[in-house]
PDB file of C-alpha atoms in Angstrom:
ATOM      1  CA  UNK A  21       0.000   0.000   0.000  1.00  0.00           C
ATOM      2  CA  UNK A  22       1.435   3.377  -1.014  1.00  0.00           C
ATOM      3  CA  UNK A  23       2.607   5.489   1.935  1.00  0.00           C
ATOM      4  CA  UNK A  24       1.115   8.738   0.676  1.00  0.00           C
ATOM      5  CA  UNK A  25      -0.470  10.067   3.882  1.00  0.00           C
ATOM      6  CA  UNK A  26       2.086  12.738   4.823  1.00  0.00           C
ATOM      7  CA  UNK A  27       2.517  13.755   1.187  1.00  0.00           C
ATOM      8  CA  UNK A  28      -1.205  14.170   0.576  1.00  0.00           C
ATOM      9  CA  UNK A  29      -1.560  16.302   3.692  1.00  0.00           C
ATOM     10  CA  UNK A  30       1.653  18.334   3.414  1.00  0.00           C
ATOM     11  CA  UNK A  31       2.458  18.418  -0.296  1.00  0.00           C
ATOM     12  CA  UNK A  32       2.949  22.189  -0.321  1.00  0.00           C
ATOM     13  CA  UNK A  33       5.252  22.007   2.701  1.00  0.00           C
ATOM     14  CA  UNK A  34       7.215  19.201   1.027  1.00  0.00           C
ATOM     15  CA  UNK A  35       7.598  21.195  -2.169  1.00  0.00           C
ATOM     16  CA  UNK A  36       8.692  24.304  -0.271  1.00  0.00           C
ATOM     17  CA  UNK A  37      11.653  22.367   1.174  1.00  0.00           C
ATOM     18  CA  UNK A  38      13.429  22.580  -2.174  1.00  0.00           C
ATOM     19  CA  UNK A  39      13.356  26.378  -2.037  1.00  0.00           C
ATOM     20  CA  UNK A  40      14.309  26.578   1.624  1.00  0.00           C
ATOM     21  CA  UNK A  41      17.232  24.159   1.157  1.00  0.00           C
ATOM     22  CA  UNK A  42      18.231  25.157  -2.343  1.00  0.00           C
ATOM     23  CA  UNK A  43      21.941  24.353  -1.984  1.00  0.00           C
ATOM     24  CA  UNK A  44      21.209  20.745  -1.023  1.00  0.00           C
ATOM     25  CA  UNK A  45      18.603  20.445  -3.766  1.00  0.00           C
ATOM     26  CA  UNK A  46      21.003  21.715  -6.427  1.00  0.00           C
ATOM     27  CA  UNK A  47      23.699  19.323  -5.186  1.00  0.00           C
ATOM     28  CA  UNK A  48      21.297  16.402  -5.508  1.00  0.00           C
ATOM     29  CA  UNK A  49      20.191  17.562  -8.939  1.00  0.00           C
ATOM     30  CA  UNK A  50      23.787  17.800 -10.151  1.00  0.00           C
ATOM     31  CA  UNK A  51      24.539  14.309  -8.843  1.00  0.00           C
ATOM     32  CA  UNK A  52      21.636  12.952 -10.882  1.00  0.00           C
ATOM     33  CA  UNK A  53      22.799  14.884 -13.946  1.00  0.00           C
ATOM     34  CA  UNK A  54      26.295  13.429 -13.521  1.00  0.00           C
ATOM     35  CA  UNK A  55      24.983   9.919 -14.220  1.00  0.00           C
ATOM     36  CA  UNK A  56      22.075  10.707 -16.526  1.00  0.00           C
ATOM     37  CA  UNK A  57      22.597   8.931 -19.869  1.00  0.00           C
ATOM     38  CA  UNK A  58      21.358  10.072 -23.251  1.00  0.00           C
ATOM     39  CA  UNK A  59      17.677   9.187 -23.583  1.00  0.00           C
ATOM     40  CA  UNK A  60      14.584   9.820 -25.683  1.00  0.00           C
ATOM     41  CA  UNK A  61      11.805   7.988 -23.780  1.00  0.00           C
ATOM     42  CA  UNK A  62      12.217   8.797 -20.080  1.00  0.00           C
ATOM     43  CA  UNK A  63       9.903   8.423 -17.096  1.00  0.00           C
ATOM     44  CA  UNK A  64      10.309   9.274 -13.422  1.00  0.00           C
ATOM     45  CA  UNK A  65       8.779   6.808 -10.978  1.00  0.00           C
ATOM     46  CA  UNK A  66       7.770   8.605  -7.805  1.00  0.00           C
ATOM     47  CA  UNK A  67       7.853  11.963  -9.539  1.00  0.00           C
ATOM     48  CA  UNK A  68       6.571  13.806  -6.453  1.00  0.00           C
ATOM     49  CA  UNK A  69       6.037  17.489  -7.216  1.00  0.00           C
ATOM     50  CA  UNK A  70       8.277  17.390 -10.279  1.00  0.00           C
ATOM     51  CA  UNK A  71      11.347  19.001  -8.738  1.00  0.00           C
ATOM     52  CA  UNK A  72      13.682  16.622 -10.575  1.00  0.00           C
ATOM     53  CA  UNK A  73      11.641  15.763 -13.644  1.00  0.00           C
ATOM     54  CA  UNK A  74      11.065  19.364 -14.707  1.00  0.00           C
ATOM     55  CA  UNK A  75      14.691  20.604 -14.772  1.00  0.00           C
ATOM     56  CA  UNK A  76      15.818  17.310 -16.306  1.00  0.00           C
ATOM     57  CA  UNK A  77      13.281  17.556 -19.135  1.00  0.00           C
ATOM     58  CA  UNK A  78      11.318  14.438 -18.142  1.00  0.00           C
ATOM     59  CA  UNK A  79       7.719  15.004 -19.155  1.00  0.00           C
ATOM     60  CA  UNK A  80       6.107  11.806 -17.792  1.00  0.00           C
ATOM     61  CA  UNK A  81       5.917  10.516 -14.251  1.00  0.00           C
ATOM     62  CA  UNK A  82       4.187   8.102 -11.903  1.00  0.00           C
ATOM     63  CA  UNK A  83       2.972   9.303  -8.496  1.00  0.00           C
ATOM     64  CA  UNK A  84       0.405   7.765  -6.089  1.00  0.00           C
ATOM     65  CA  UNK A  85      -0.190  10.971  -4.068  1.00  0.00           C
ATOM     66  CA  UNK A  86      -2.980  13.090  -5.513  1.00  0.00           C
ATOM     67  CA  UNK A  87      -1.729  16.316  -3.947  1.00  0.00           C
ATOM     68  CA  UNK A  88       1.777  15.737  -5.283  1.00  0.00           C
ATOM     69  CA  UNK A  89       0.408  14.894  -8.737  1.00  0.00           C
ATOM     70  CA  UNK A  90      -1.419  18.204  -8.840  1.00  0.00           C
ATOM     71  CA  UNK A  91       1.758  20.183  -8.161  1.00  0.00           C
ATOM     72  CA  UNK A  92       3.772  18.181 -10.699  1.00  0.00           C
ATOM     73  CA  UNK A  93       1.090  18.777 -13.316  1.00  0.00           C
ATOM     74  CA  UNK A  94       1.294  22.508 -12.629  1.00  0.00           C
ATOM     75  CA  UNK A  95       4.926  22.189 -13.755  1.00  0.00           C
ATOM     76  CA  UNK A  96       3.858  20.737 -17.081  1.00  0.00           C
ATOM     77  CA  UNK A  97       4.454  17.068 -16.288  1.00  0.00           C
ATOM     78  CA  UNK A  98       2.017  14.349 -17.313  1.00  0.00           C
ATOM     79  CA  UNK A  99       1.489  12.222 -14.205  1.00  0.00           C
ATOM     80  CA  UNK A 100      -0.086   8.784 -13.945  1.00  0.00           C
ATOM     81  CA  UNK A 101      -1.674   7.577 -10.706  1.00  0.00           C
ATOM     82  CA  UNK A 102       0.176   4.340  -9.961  1.00  0.00           C
ATOM     83  CA  UNK A 103       2.687   2.737  -7.607  1.00  0.00           C
ATOM     84  CA  UNK A 104       6.264   1.749  -8.396  1.00  0.00           C
ATOM     85  CA  UNK A 105       5.587  -1.968  -7.891  1.00  0.00           C
ATOM     86  CA  UNK A 106       2.861  -2.065 -10.556  1.00  0.00           C
ATOM     87  CA  UNK A 107       3.615   0.228 -13.486  1.00  0.00           C
ATOM     88  CA  UNK A 108       0.772   0.547 -16.023  1.00  0.00           C
ATOM     89  CA  UNK A 109       3.029   0.399 -19.069  1.00  0.00           C
ATOM     90  CA  UNK A 110       4.008  -2.285 -21.525  1.00  0.00           C
ATOM     91  CA  UNK A 111       7.344  -4.041 -21.698  1.00  0.00           C
ATOM     92  CA  UNK A 112      10.232  -2.023 -23.193  1.00  0.00           C
ATOM     93  CA  UNK A 113       8.265   1.255 -23.127  1.00  0.00           C
ATOM     94  CA  UNK A 114      11.153   3.506 -22.014  1.00  0.00           C
ATOM     95  CA  UNK A 115      14.904   3.959 -22.330  1.00  0.00           C
ATOM     96  CA  UNK A 116      15.308   5.688 -18.950  1.00  0.00           C
ATOM     97  CA  UNK A 117      13.636   5.110 -15.588  1.00  0.00           C
ATOM     98  CA  UNK A 118      14.505   7.715 -12.951  1.00  0.00           C
ATOM     99  CA  UNK A 119      13.717   7.016  -9.278  1.00  0.00           C
ATOM    100  CA  UNK A 120      14.780   9.751  -6.835  1.00  0.00           C
ATOM    101  CA  UNK A 121      14.241   9.585  -3.037  1.00  0.00           C
ATOM    102  CA  UNK A 122      11.436   7.099  -3.647  1.00  0.00           C
ATOM    103  CA  UNK A 123      12.763   3.647  -2.794  1.00  0.00           C
ATOM    104  CA  UNK A 124      12.692   4.507   0.920  1.00  0.00           C
ATOM    105  CA  UNK A 125       8.903   4.796   0.650  1.00  0.00           C
ATOM    106  CA  UNK A 126       7.990   1.792  -1.520  1.00  0.00           C
ATOM    107  CA  UNK A 127       6.657  -1.413   0.011  1.00  0.00           C
ATOM    108  CA  UNK A 128       8.832  -3.748  -2.065  1.00  0.00           C
ATOM    109  CA  UNK A 129      12.189  -2.561  -3.425  1.00  0.00           C
ATOM    110  CA  UNK A 130      12.893  -5.756  -5.380  1.00  0.00           C
ATOM    111  CA  UNK A 131       9.525  -5.658  -7.125  1.00  0.00           C
ATOM    112  CA  UNK A 132       9.970  -1.929  -7.829  1.00  0.00           C
ATOM    113  CA  UNK A 133      13.291  -2.518  -9.574  1.00  0.00           C
ATOM    114  CA  UNK A 134      12.026  -5.548 -11.472  1.00  0.00           C
ATOM    115  CA  UNK A 135       9.133  -3.432 -12.769  1.00  0.00           C
ATOM    116  CA  UNK A 136      11.623  -0.786 -13.867  1.00  0.00           C
ATOM    117  CA  UNK A 137      13.606  -3.512 -15.628  1.00  0.00           C
ATOM    118  CA  UNK A 138      10.460  -4.756 -17.368  1.00  0.00           C
ATOM    119  CA  UNK A 139       9.419  -1.393 -18.782  1.00  0.00           C
ATOM    120  CA  UNK A 140      12.935  -0.587 -19.997  1.00  0.00           C
ATOM    121  CA  UNK A 141      14.045  -1.446 -23.505  1.00  0.00           C
ATOM    122  CA  UNK A 142      17.242  -3.467 -23.922  1.00  0.00           C
ATOM    123  CA  UNK A 143      20.154  -1.135 -23.398  1.00  0.00           C
ATOM    124  CA  UNK A 144      18.024   1.276 -21.370  1.00  0.00           C
ATOM    125  CA  UNK A 145      19.136   2.675 -18.032  1.00  0.00           C
ATOM    126  CA  UNK A 146      17.790   3.045 -14.522  1.00  0.00           C
ATOM    127  CA  UNK A 147      19.010   5.927 -12.351  1.00  0.00           C
ATOM    128  CA  UNK A 148      18.233   5.734  -8.627  1.00  0.00           C
ATOM    129  CA  UNK A 149      18.862   8.544  -6.140  1.00  0.00           C
ATOM    130  CA  UNK A 150      18.595   7.870  -2.402  1.00  0.00           C
ATOM    131  CA  UNK A 151      19.890   8.779   1.048  1.00  0.00           C
ATOM    132  CA  UNK A 152      22.643   6.387   2.137  1.00  0.00           C
ATOM    133  CA  UNK A 153      21.934   5.398   5.741  1.00  0.00           C
ATOM    134  CA  UNK A 154      25.500   4.214   6.374  1.00  0.00           C
ATOM    135  CA  UNK A 155      27.154   7.582   5.816  1.00  0.00           C
ATOM    136  CA  UNK A 156      27.738   9.956   8.721  1.00  0.00           C
ATOM    137  CA  UNK A 157      24.804  12.167   7.723  1.00  0.00           C
ATOM    138  CA  UNK A 158      22.717   9.111   6.889  1.00  0.00           C
ATOM    139  CA  UNK A 159      23.066   7.818  10.425  1.00  0.00           C
ATOM    140  CA  UNK A 160      21.897  11.211  11.695  1.00  0.00           C
ATOM    141  CA  UNK A 161      18.841  11.070   9.435  1.00  0.00           C
ATOM    142  CA  UNK A 162      18.102   7.533  10.620  1.00  0.00           C
ATOM    143  CA  UNK A 163      18.338   8.575  14.268  1.00  0.00           C
ATOM    144  CA  UNK A 164      16.004  11.544  13.789  1.00  0.00           C
ATOM    145  CA  UNK A 165      13.573  10.209  11.214  1.00  0.00           C
ATOM    146  CA  UNK A 166      10.750   9.857  13.740  1.00  0.00           C
ATOM    147  CA  UNK A 167      10.811  13.644  14.090  1.00  0.00           C
ATOM    148  CA  UNK A 168       9.939  14.125  10.409  1.00  0.00           C
ATOM    149  CA  UNK A 169       6.405  13.966   9.021  1.00  0.00           C
ATOM    150  CA  UNK A 170       7.830  12.437   5.852  1.00  0.00           C
ATOM    151  CA  UNK A 171      10.753  10.252   6.913  1.00  0.00           C
ATOM    152  CA  UNK A 172       8.904   8.693   9.838  1.00  0.00           C
ATOM    153  CA  UNK A 173       7.344   6.288   7.310  1.00  0.00           C
ATOM    154  CA  UNK A 174      10.596   5.759   5.380  1.00  0.00           C
ATOM    155  CA  UNK A 175      13.094   2.921   5.363  1.00  0.00           C
ATOM    156  CA  UNK A 176      16.590   4.080   4.497  1.00  0.00           C
ATOM    157  CA  UNK A 177      19.005   1.816   2.615  1.00  0.00           C
ATOM    158  CA  UNK A 178      22.757   1.561   2.286  1.00  0.00           C
ATOM    159  CA  UNK A 179      24.544   1.809  -1.044  1.00  0.00           C
ATOM    160  CA  UNK A 180      25.426  -1.896  -0.812  1.00  0.00           C
ATOM    161  CA  UNK A 181      21.758  -2.809  -0.390  1.00  0.00           C
ATOM    162  CA  UNK A 182      20.667  -0.712  -3.368  1.00  0.00           C
ATOM    163  CA  UNK A 183      23.472  -2.039  -5.581  1.00  0.00           C
ATOM    164  CA  UNK A 184      22.577  -5.593  -4.583  1.00  0.00           C
ATOM    165  CA  UNK A 185      18.905  -5.023  -5.356  1.00  0.00           C
ATOM    166  CA  UNK A 186      19.776  -3.626  -8.798  1.00  0.00           C
ATOM    167  CA  UNK A 187      21.876  -6.690  -9.556  1.00  0.00           C
ATOM    168  CA  UNK A 188      19.056  -9.006  -8.432  1.00  0.00           C
ATOM    169  CA  UNK A 189      16.701  -7.149 -10.765  1.00  0.00           C
ATOM    170  CA  UNK A 190      18.996  -7.869 -13.709  1.00  0.00           C
ATOM    171  CA  UNK A 191      20.907  -4.599 -14.081  1.00  0.00           C
ATOM    172  CA  UNK A 192      24.600  -4.418 -14.912  1.00  0.00           C
ATOM    173  CA  UNK A 193      27.302  -1.842 -15.641  1.00  0.00           C
ATOM    174  CA  UNK A 194      26.606  -0.190 -12.288  1.00  0.00           C
ATOM    175  CA  UNK A 195      28.082   3.245 -11.580  1.00  0.00           C
ATOM    176  CA  UNK A 196      27.586   5.684  -8.708  1.00  0.00           C
ATOM    177  CA  UNK A 197      28.038   9.317  -7.734  1.00  0.00           C
ATOM    178  CA  UNK A 198      27.540  11.152  -4.447  1.00  0.00           C
ATOM    179  CA  UNK A 199      26.820  14.598  -3.053  1.00  0.00           C
ATOM    180  CA  UNK A 200      25.924  16.390   0.225  1.00  0.00           C
ATOM    181  CA  UNK A 201      28.978  15.704   2.362  1.00  0.00           C
ATOM    182  CA  UNK A 202      28.230  17.877   5.399  1.00  0.00           C
ATOM    183  CA  UNK A 203      25.413  19.919   6.998  1.00  0.00           C
ATOM    184  CA  UNK A 204      27.246  23.021   5.756  1.00  0.00           C
ATOM    185  CA  UNK A 205      26.062  22.156   2.250  1.00  0.00           C
ATOM    186  CA  UNK A 206      22.769  23.755   3.172  1.00  0.00           C
ATOM    187  CA  UNK A 207      24.329  27.208   3.422  1.00  0.00           C
ATOM    188  CA  UNK A 208      27.046  27.002   0.789  1.00  0.00           C
ATOM    189  CA  UNK A 209      26.899  29.386  -2.160  1.00  0.00           C
ATOM    190  CA  UNK A 210      29.663  27.661  -4.089  1.00  0.00           C
ATOM    191  CA  UNK A 211      28.854  25.310  -6.997  1.00  0.00           C
ATOM    192  CA  UNK A 212      27.517  21.888  -5.938  1.00  0.00           C
ATOM    193  CA  UNK A 213      30.181  19.264  -5.225  1.00  0.00           C
ATOM    194  CA  UNK A 214      29.657  15.875  -6.835  1.00  0.00           C
ATOM    195  CA  UNK A 215      32.135  13.007  -6.559  1.00  0.00           C
ATOM    196  CA  UNK A 216      32.194   9.574  -8.112  1.00  0.00           C
ATOM    197  CA  UNK A 217      31.509   6.499  -6.010  1.00  0.00           C
ATOM    198  CA  UNK A 218      29.689   6.263  -2.693  1.00  0.00           C
ATOM    199  CA  UNK A 219      30.358   5.996   1.024  1.00  0.00           C
ATOM    200  CA  UNK A 220      30.897   9.639   1.988  1.00  0.00           C
ATOM    201  CA  UNK A 221      27.995  11.646   0.587  1.00  0.00           C
ATOM    202  CA  UNK A 222      24.506  11.434   2.053  1.00  0.00           C
ATOM    203  CA  UNK A 223      22.870  11.560  -1.370  1.00  0.00           C
ATOM    204  CA  UNK A 224      23.913   8.746  -3.689  1.00  0.00           C
ATOM    205  CA  UNK A 225      22.947   8.177  -7.314  1.00  0.00           C
ATOM    206  CA  UNK A 226      23.366   4.746  -8.899  1.00  0.00           C
ATOM    207  CA  UNK A 227      22.977   3.969 -12.593  1.00  0.00           C
ATOM    208  CA  UNK A 228      22.431   0.528 -14.084  1.00  0.00           C
ATOM    209  CA  UNK A 229      21.884  -0.782 -17.599  1.00  0.00           C
ATOM    210  CA  UNK A 230      19.482  -3.417 -18.843  1.00  0.00           C
ATOM    211  CA  UNK A 231      21.440  -5.926 -20.876  1.00  0.00           C
ATOM    212  CA  UNK A 232      20.859  -6.367 -24.598  1.00  0.00           C
ATOM    213  CA  UNK A 233      19.484  -9.420 -26.311  1.00  0.00           C
ATOM    214  CA  UNK A 234      17.678 -11.929 -24.114  1.00  0.00           C
ATOM    215  CA  UNK A 235      18.665 -10.386 -20.765  1.00  0.00           C
ATOM    216  CA  UNK A 236      15.746 -10.583 -18.377  1.00  0.00           C
ATOM    217  CA  UNK A 237      15.214  -9.871 -14.699  1.00  0.00           C
ATOM    218  CA  UNK A 238      15.255 -13.038 -12.586  1.00  0.00           C
ATOM    219  CA  UNK A 239      11.924 -14.333 -11.299  1.00  0.00           C
TER     220      UNK A 239
END
């Protein structure tokens, strides 16, 4: 069952966070851009209010929260009411599936990634952005998540867990990038810092590729 309660009630407050914490937001956005491959048929799963889809030129998204869908649509994004574990699209419909700060809210990560694999064409890519719970800042988020209207219903993952789940879903050629290395990021006016790999930055982006030919996600 989709955990949309806090997002339906506080969608405007959620969306305002990106303006109030612009430095962090821009760092996350740049980390996604760093691993974004060339594409022509993209979709964002868990599009939220469109804060990533819009600047990245992704015109289609999936979002189970009605209030969030409304805000994303006001940004010119076509949004379908659905959950990540059951995408209402045919096989090989897209060449890019973007999932940003969504896997911590889904009921079944493995099924979510297998669905992404299914709707991707051979050679297509998945790009997943998430908060790494095993970084210094990640452990702070984990310790305080009960204080947040949004993260109280979240389950944070480590980079190793996300990479393992992508491999189980059938993705290869995995690559990662990271950003948001300290609380000071929130007040920095310098350009966003993005580094390759994972393990230090709170926000991690992982890219995987669906293999060509007969490659299929395992059952």
